[in-house]
């Protein structure tokens, strides 16, 4: 926890860093670093994976004591959802669920449970507060959320209306879990609406683009398709939403989307996937980006 309470650790200098307060347009920093100890929250369940109950207890206490989302920062909705909201919810489940704790206790060599006797749903309360601060991003004609939001003041006037498919469509798991745990269905309903808004705009080839306007619902040119950056986790969340909830429409989306990718993006050798134009299927870029590496694991 060298970085704590800052957001990230710089690996070469071993110094922590937070938002770039001097340059709000520095998205490379500010999309992730929201001044809420993002790395610590993100890795809470890593202590479970590493079978470290003491570390988990200590990390949960630090988050409860120090993390607040009443901050004047403008992080990305997508990054904040998958790293922070997801981190809080998964840690809450381990800290509070007797069955889940017992399952891991049985599997671990130490036999230790990750359930915390002193814990009183504080992480869930933080997650609920964060979720409510993200809600104004969905106030668009299409239901597609703005890419970024100020956690204290909402969507700034003049905020860009461009977002990516992954950013709009990869909120289902965390928002649905938050709704199921709190009974506040706004999160699940909005995430489902946003996902469907993307899917409904697929091309005749069954492909989605990688950039979309949250006001008009139009794809941004060039209309890239494939499994790489800007699209990747949109497909992942379809299949995982079916696994999480058993709702068959998401399995249907996955099957249709998978077939389209295999038909149009998969290379002739069967081992690589092309970046293509979502309308024509023609190659749009002569490189493959690293974010597409998830696909074999999803298959």
CSV table of C-alpha atoms in Angstrom, one decimal:
chain,number,residue,atom,x,y,z
A,1,UNK,CA,0.0,0.0,0.0
A,2,UNK,CA,2.9,2.3,-0.8
A,3,UNK,CA,0.6,4.5,-2.9
A,4,UNK,CA,-2.2,5.0,-0.3
A,5,UNK,CA,-4.0,7.3,-0.1
A,6,UNK,CA,-3.2,8.4,-3.7
A,7,UNK,CA,-4.7,6.7,-6.6
A,8,UNK,CA,-1.9,5.0,-8.5
A,9,UNK,CA,1.7,3.8,-8.0
A,10,UNK,CA,4.3,4.9,-10.6
A,11,UNK,CA,6.4,1.8,-11.0
A,12,UNK,CA,9.8,3.4,-11.8
A,13,UNK,CA,9.8,6.2,-9.2
A,14,UNK,CA,7.7,4.2,-6.7
A,15,UNK,CA,5.8,7.4,-6.0
A,16,UNK,CA,2.1,7.7,-5.8
A,17,UNK,CA,0.0,10.0,-8.0
A,18,UNK,CA,-3.6,11.3,-8.1
A,19,UNK,CA,-5.4,13.5,-10.6
A,20,UNK,CA,-3.6,16.1,-12.6
A,21,UNK,CA,-5.1,19.1,-10.8
A,22,UNK,CA,-3.3,21.5,-13.2
A,23,UNK,CA,-4.7,20.0,-16.4
A,24,UNK,CA,-8.3,18.7,-16.3
A,25,UNK,CA,-7.9,17.7,-19.9
A,26,UNK,CA,-5.2,15.2,-19.1
A,27,UNK,CA,-7.5,12.2,-19.6
A,28,UNK,CA,-4.5,9.8,-19.3
A,29,UNK,CA,-4.4,10.6,-15.6
A,30,UNK,CA,-7.9,11.9,-14.8
A,31,UNK,CA,-10.0,9.2,-16.4
A,32,UNK,CA,-8.8,6.8,-13.7
A,33,UNK,CA,-7.4,8.9,-10.9
A,34,UNK,CA,-10.4,10.4,-9.2
A,35,UNK,CA,-8.8,11.2,-5.8
A,36,UNK,CA,-10.4,8.2,-4.2
A,37,UNK,CA,-7.6,5.7,-3.7
A,38,UNK,CA,-8.6,3.8,-6.9
A,39,UNK,CA,-5.8,1.2,-6.7
A,40,UNK,CA,-6.6,0.2,-3.1
A,41,UNK,CA,-10.3,-0.2,-3.9
A,42,UNK,CA,-9.6,-2.0,-7.1
A,43,UNK,CA,-7.5,-4.7,-5.5
A,44,UNK,CA,-9.6,-5.4,-2.4
A,45,UNK,CA,-10.6,-8.8,-3.7
A,46,UNK,CA,-7.0,-9.5,-4.7
A,47,UNK,CA,-6.3,-10.0,-1.0
A,48,UNK,CA,-8.8,-12.9,-1.2
A,49,UNK,CA,-7.2,-14.3,-4.3
A,50,UNK,CA,-3.8,-14.2,-2.5
A,51,UNK,CA,-5.3,-15.8,0.6
A,52,UNK,CA,-4.5,-12.8,2.9
A,53,UNK,CA,-7.3,-12.3,5.4
A,54,UNK,CA,-5.3,-9.9,7.5
A,55,UNK,CA,-4.4,-7.8,4.5
A,56,UNK,CA,-8.1,-7.8,3.4
A,57,UNK,CA,-9.2,-6.7,6.9
A,58,UNK,CA,-6.7,-3.9,6.9
A,59,UNK,CA,-7.5,-2.7,3.4
A,60,UNK,CA,-11.2,-2.7,4.0
A,61,UNK,CA,-10.7,-0.6,7.2
A,62,UNK,CA,-8.6,1.9,5.2
A,63,UNK,CA,-11.2,2.3,2.5
A,64,UNK,CA,-14.0,2.8,5.0
A,65,UNK,CA,-11.9,5.4,7.0
A,66,UNK,CA,-10.5,7.4,4.1
A,67,UNK,CA,-12.4,7.0,0.8
A,68,UNK,CA,-15.0,9.6,-0.1
A,69,UNK,CA,-16.7,10.3,-3.4
A,70,UNK,CA,-17.6,13.9,-2.6
A,71,UNK,CA,-14.7,15.0,-4.7
A,72,UNK,CA,-14.4,17.7,-7.4
A,73,UNK,CA,-12.9,15.4,-10.1
A,74,UNK,CA,-14.2,14.2,-13.4
A,75,UNK,CA,-13.3,10.5,-13.9
A,76,UNK,CA,-14.5,8.2,-16.6
A,77,UNK,CA,-17.8,6.5,-15.9
A,78,UNK,CA,-16.6,3.2,-17.3
A,79,UNK,CA,-13.2,3.1,-15.5
A,80,UNK,CA,-14.9,4.2,-12.2
A,81,UNK,CA,-17.5,1.5,-12.6
A,82,UNK,CA,-15.3,-1.5,-13.3
A,83,UNK,CA,-12.5,-0.5,-10.9
A,84,UNK,CA,-14.1,1.3,-8.0
A,85,UNK,CA,-17.8,0.2,-8.0
A,86,UNK,CA,-16.8,-3.3,-8.9
A,87,UNK,CA,-14.1,-3.4,-6.2
A,88,UNK,CA,-16.4,-2.1,-3.5
A,89,UNK,CA,-19.2,-4.6,-4.4
A,90,UNK,CA,-16.9,-7.7,-4.6
A,91,UNK,CA,-15.2,-6.8,-1.3
A,92,UNK,CA,-18.6,-6.2,0.3
A,93,UNK,CA,-19.7,-9.7,-0.7
A,94,UNK,CA,-16.6,-11.3,0.8
A,95,UNK,CA,-16.8,-9.3,4.0
A,96,UNK,CA,-20.5,-10.0,4.6
A,97,UNK,CA,-21.5,-13.3,3.0
A,98,UNK,CA,-21.1,-16.3,5.3
A,99,UNK,CA,-21.4,-18.8,2.5
A,100,UNK,CA,-18.9,-17.0,0.2
A,101,UNK,CA,-16.5,-16.7,3.1
A,102,UNK,CA,-16.9,-20.3,4.1
A,103,UNK,CA,-16.3,-21.4,0.5
A,104,UNK,CA,-13.0,-19.6,0.3
A,105,UNK,CA,-12.0,-20.7,3.8
A,106,UNK,CA,-12.5,-24.3,2.8
A,107,UNK,CA,-10.4,-23.9,-0.3
A,108,UNK,CA,-7.6,-21.9,1.3
A,109,UNK,CA,-4.7,-23.6,3.1
A,110,UNK,CA,-5.1,-21.5,6.2
A,111,UNK,CA,-8.8,-22.2,6.5
A,112,UNK,CA,-9.4,-18.5,7.2
A,113,UNK,CA,-12.6,-16.8,6.4
A,114,UNK,CA,-12.8,-13.4,4.7
A,115,UNK,CA,-16.0,-12.5,6.5
A,116,UNK,CA,-15.4,-9.6,8.8
A,117,UNK,CA,-17.4,-9.8,12.1
A,118,UNK,CA,-17.1,-6.1,12.7
A,119,UNK,CA,-18.2,-5.1,9.1
A,120,UNK,CA,-21.6,-3.4,8.8
A,121,UNK,CA,-22.2,-2.9,5.0
A,122,UNK,CA,-20.0,0.2,4.9
A,123,UNK,CA,-18.6,-0.7,1.5
A,124,UNK,CA,-22.1,-1.2,0.1
A,125,UNK,CA,-23.0,2.2,1.4
A,126,UNK,CA,-20.0,3.7,-0.4
A,127,UNK,CA,-20.9,1.8,-3.6
A,128,UNK,CA,-24.5,3.1,-3.4
A,129,UNK,CA,-23.2,6.7,-2.9
A,130,UNK,CA,-20.9,6.3,-5.9
A,131,UNK,CA,-23.6,4.8,-8.1
A,132,UNK,CA,-25.9,7.7,-7.4
A,133,UNK,CA,-23.2,10.2,-8.3
A,134,UNK,CA,-22.9,8.4,-11.7
A,135,UNK,CA,-26.6,8.5,-12.5
A,136,UNK,CA,-26.7,12.0,-14.1
A,137,UNK,CA,-24.4,10.7,-16.8
A,138,UNK,CA,-27.4,8.7,-18.2
A,139,UNK,CA,-29.6,11.8,-18.7
A,140,UNK,CA,-29.4,11.7,-22.5
A,141,UNK,CA,-32.0,11.2,-25.3
A,142,UNK,CA,-30.5,7.8,-26.1
A,143,UNK,CA,-29.9,6.4,-22.7
A,144,UNK,CA,-26.2,6.2,-23.5
A,145,UNK,CA,-24.1,7.7,-20.7
A,146,UNK,CA,-21.7,10.5,-21.1
A,147,UNK,CA,-18.1,9.2,-20.9
A,148,UNK,CA,-17.1,11.4,-17.9
A,149,UNK,CA,-18.9,13.0,-15.0
A,150,UNK,CA,-17.8,15.3,-12.1
A,151,UNK,CA,-18.6,13.3,-9.0
A,152,UNK,CA,-19.6,16.4,-7.1
A,153,UNK,CA,-21.4,18.6,-9.7
A,154,UNK,CA,-22.5,16.2,-12.4
A,155,UNK,CA,-22.0,16.5,-16.2
A,156,UNK,CA,-20.2,19.7,-17.0
A,157,UNK,CA,-21.7,22.1,-19.5
A,158,UNK,CA,-20.2,21.5,-22.9
A,159,UNK,CA,-19.1,18.0,-22.1
A,160,UNK,CA,-18.2,15.9,-25.1
A,161,UNK,CA,-21.0,13.7,-26.4
A,162,UNK,CA,-18.6,11.1,-27.8
A,163,UNK,CA,-18.2,7.8,-25.9
A,164,UNK,CA,-17.0,4.3,-26.9
A,165,UNK,CA,-19.1,1.2,-27.2
A,166,UNK,CA,-17.2,-0.6,-24.3
A,167,UNK,CA,-17.7,2.4,-22.1
A,168,UNK,CA,-21.4,2.6,-22.6
A,169,UNK,CA,-22.0,-1.2,-22.7
A,170,UNK,CA,-19.7,-2.5,-19.9
A,171,UNK,CA,-21.7,-1.3,-16.9
A,172,UNK,CA,-24.2,-4.2,-16.7
A,173,UNK,CA,-22.5,-6.4,-14.1
A,174,UNK,CA,-21.7,-3.8,-11.5
A,175,UNK,CA,-24.9,-1.8,-11.9
A,176,UNK,CA,-27.0,-4.9,-11.8
A,177,UNK,CA,-25.2,-6.2,-8.7
A,178,UNK,CA,-25.7,-2.8,-7.0
A,179,UNK,CA,-29.4,-2.9,-7.7
A,180,UNK,CA,-29.8,-6.4,-6.5
A,181,UNK,CA,-28.0,-5.7,-3.3
A,182,UNK,CA,-29.7,-2.3,-2.5
A,183,UNK,CA,-33.1,-2.8,-4.1
A,184,UNK,CA,-32.6,0.4,-6.0
A,185,UNK,CA,-33.4,-0.7,-9.5
A,186,UNK,CA,-32.3,2.5,-11.2
A,187,UNK,CA,-28.8,1.2,-11.8
A,188,UNK,CA,-29.8,-2.1,-13.4
A,189,UNK,CA,-32.5,-0.4,-15.6
A,190,UNK,CA,-30.2,2.3,-16.9
A,191,UNK,CA,-27.3,0.0,-17.6
A,192,UNK,CA,-29.6,-2.4,-19.5
A,193,UNK,CA,-31.1,0.5,-21.5
A,194,UNK,CA,-27.6,1.8,-22.4
A,195,UNK,CA,-26.5,-1.7,-23.5
A,196,UNK,CA,-29.5,-2.2,-25.6
A,197,UNK,CA,-29.1,1.3,-27.1
A,198,UNK,CA,-25.7,0.2,-28.5
A,199,UNK,CA,-26.8,-3.2,-29.6
A,200,UNK,CA,-29.9,-1.8,-31.4
A,201,UNK,CA,-27.5,0.2,-33.6
A,202,UNK,CA,-25.5,-2.7,-34.9
A,203,UNK,CA,-25.0,-2.7,-38.6
A,204,UNK,CA,-26.4,-5.1,-41.1
A,205,UNK,CA,-23.4,-7.3,-40.6
A,206,UNK,CA,-24.3,-7.7,-36.9
A,207,UNK,CA,-21.3,-5.6,-35.9
A,208,UNK,CA,-21.0,-2.6,-33.5
A,209,UNK,CA,-18.7,0.4,-34.0
A,210,UNK,CA,-16.3,1.7,-31.5
A,211,UNK,CA,-17.3,5.3,-31.1
A,212,UNK,CA,-20.9,6.6,-30.6
A,213,UNK,CA,-22.6,9.9,-29.9
A,214,UNK,CA,-24.7,9.8,-26.7
A,215,UNK,CA,-27.1,12.5,-27.9
A,216,UNK,CA,-27.8,11.3,-31.5
A,217,UNK,CA,-26.9,7.7,-31.2
A,218,UNK,CA,-24.8,8.0,-34.4
A,219,UNK,CA,-21.6,6.1,-34.9
A,220,UNK,CA,-18.4,8.1,-35.2
A,221,UNK,CA,-16.3,7.9,-38.4
A,222,UNK,CA,-14.3,5.8,-39.0
A,223,UNK,CA,-16.8,3.2,-37.9
A,224,UNK,CA,-14.4,0.5,-36.6
A,225,UNK,CA,-15.5,-3.0,-35.8
A,226,UNK,CA,-13.8,-6.0,-34.3
A,227,UNK,CA,-12.7,-7.0,-30.8
A,228,UNK,CA,-10.1,-4.4,-29.9
A,229,UNK,CA,-10.0,-1.1,-28.0
A,230,UNK,CA,-13.3,0.7,-27.7
A,231,UNK,CA,-15.4,-2.4,-28.2
A,232,UNK,CA,-13.8,-5.3,-26.4
A,233,UNK,CA,-15.7,-5.7,-23.1
A,234,UNK,CA,-19.1,-5.0,-24.8
A,235,UNK,CA,-19.0,-8.6,-25.9
A,236,UNK,CA,-17.6,-9.8,-22.6
A,237,UNK,CA,-20.5,-8.3,-20.7
A,238,UNK,CA,-23.2,-9.9,-22.8
A,239,UNK,CA,-22.0,-13.4,-21.9
A,240,UNK,CA,-21.2,-12.6,-18.3
A,241,UNK,CA,-24.5,-11.0,-17.8
A,242,UNK,CA,-26.1,-14.2,-18.9
A,243,UNK,CA,-23.9,-16.1,-16.4
A,244,UNK,CA,-24.7,-13.7,-13.6
A,245,UNK,CA,-28.5,-13.4,-14.1
A,246,UNK,CA,-29.5,-16.3,-16.4
A,247,UNK,CA,-31.4,-13.8,-18.6
A,248,UNK,CA,-31.5,-15.5,-22.0
A,249,UNK,CA,-31.6,-12.3,-24.1
A,250,UNK,CA,-28.0,-11.6,-23.2
A,251,UNK,CA,-27.0,-15.1,-24.3
A,252,UNK,CA,-28.8,-14.5,-27.6
A,253,UNK,CA,-26.9,-11.2,-28.1
A,254,UNK,CA,-23.6,-13.0,-27.4
A,255,UNK,CA,-24.4,-15.8,-29.9
A,256,UNK,CA,-25.3,-13.3,-32.6
A,257,UNK,CA,-22.4,-11.1,-31.9
A,258,UNK,CA,-20.0,-14.0,-31.7
A,259,UNK,CA,-21.1,-15.3,-35.1
A,260,UNK,CA,-20.7,-11.8,-36.6
A,261,UNK,CA,-17.1,-11.5,-35.3
A,262,UNK,CA,-16.2,-15.0,-36.5
A,263,UNK,CA,-17.6,-14.4,-39.9
A,264,UNK,CA,-16.2,-10.9,-40.5
A,265,UNK,CA,-13.3,-10.2,-38.2
A,266,UNK,CA,-11.5,-13.5,-37.9
A,267,UNK,CA,-8.5,-13.8,-40.1
A,268,UNK,CA,-8.1,-16.5,-42.8
A,269,UNK,CA,-5.5,-18.3,-40.6
A,270,UNK,CA,-8.0,-18.5,-37.8
A,271,UNK,CA,-5.7,-17.1,-35.2
A,272,UNK,CA,-6.0,-13.3,-35.4
A,273,UNK,CA,-8.9,-10.9,-35.6
A,274,UNK,CA,-8.9,-7.9,-38.0
A,275,UNK,CA,-9.9,-4.4,-37.2
A,276,UNK,CA,-12.7,-3.9,-39.8
A,277,UNK,CA,-15.3,-1.4,-41.0
A,278,UNK,CA,-18.5,-2.3,-39.2
A,279,UNK,CA,-20.6,-1.6,-42.3
A,280,UNK,CA,-18.5,-3.3,-45.0
A,281,UNK,CA,-16.3,-5.8,-43.2
A,282,UNK,CA,-13.2,-4.4,-44.9
A,283,UNK,CA,-9.9,-4.1,-43.0
A,284,UNK,CA,-9.8,-0.7,-41.5
A,285,UNK,CA,-6.4,-0.8,-39.7
A,286,UNK,CA,-3.3,-2.8,-40.3
A,287,UNK,CA,-2.5,-3.6,-36.7
A,288,UNK,CA,-4.0,-5.6,-33.8
A,289,UNK,CA,-4.2,-4.0,-30.4
A,290,UNK,CA,-3.5,-5.7,-27.1
A,291,UNK,CA,-7.0,-5.3,-25.7
A,292,UNK,CA,-8.3,-7.9,-28.1
A,293,UNK,CA,-6.2,-10.5,-26.2
A,294,UNK,CA,-9.3,-11.3,-24.0
A,295,UNK,CA,-11.2,-13.0,-26.8
A,296,UNK,CA,-9.7,-16.6,-26.5
A,297,UNK,CA,-10.5,-16.6,-22.8
A,298,UNK,CA,-14.1,-15.6,-23.5
A,299,UNK,CA,-14.4,-18.3,-26.1
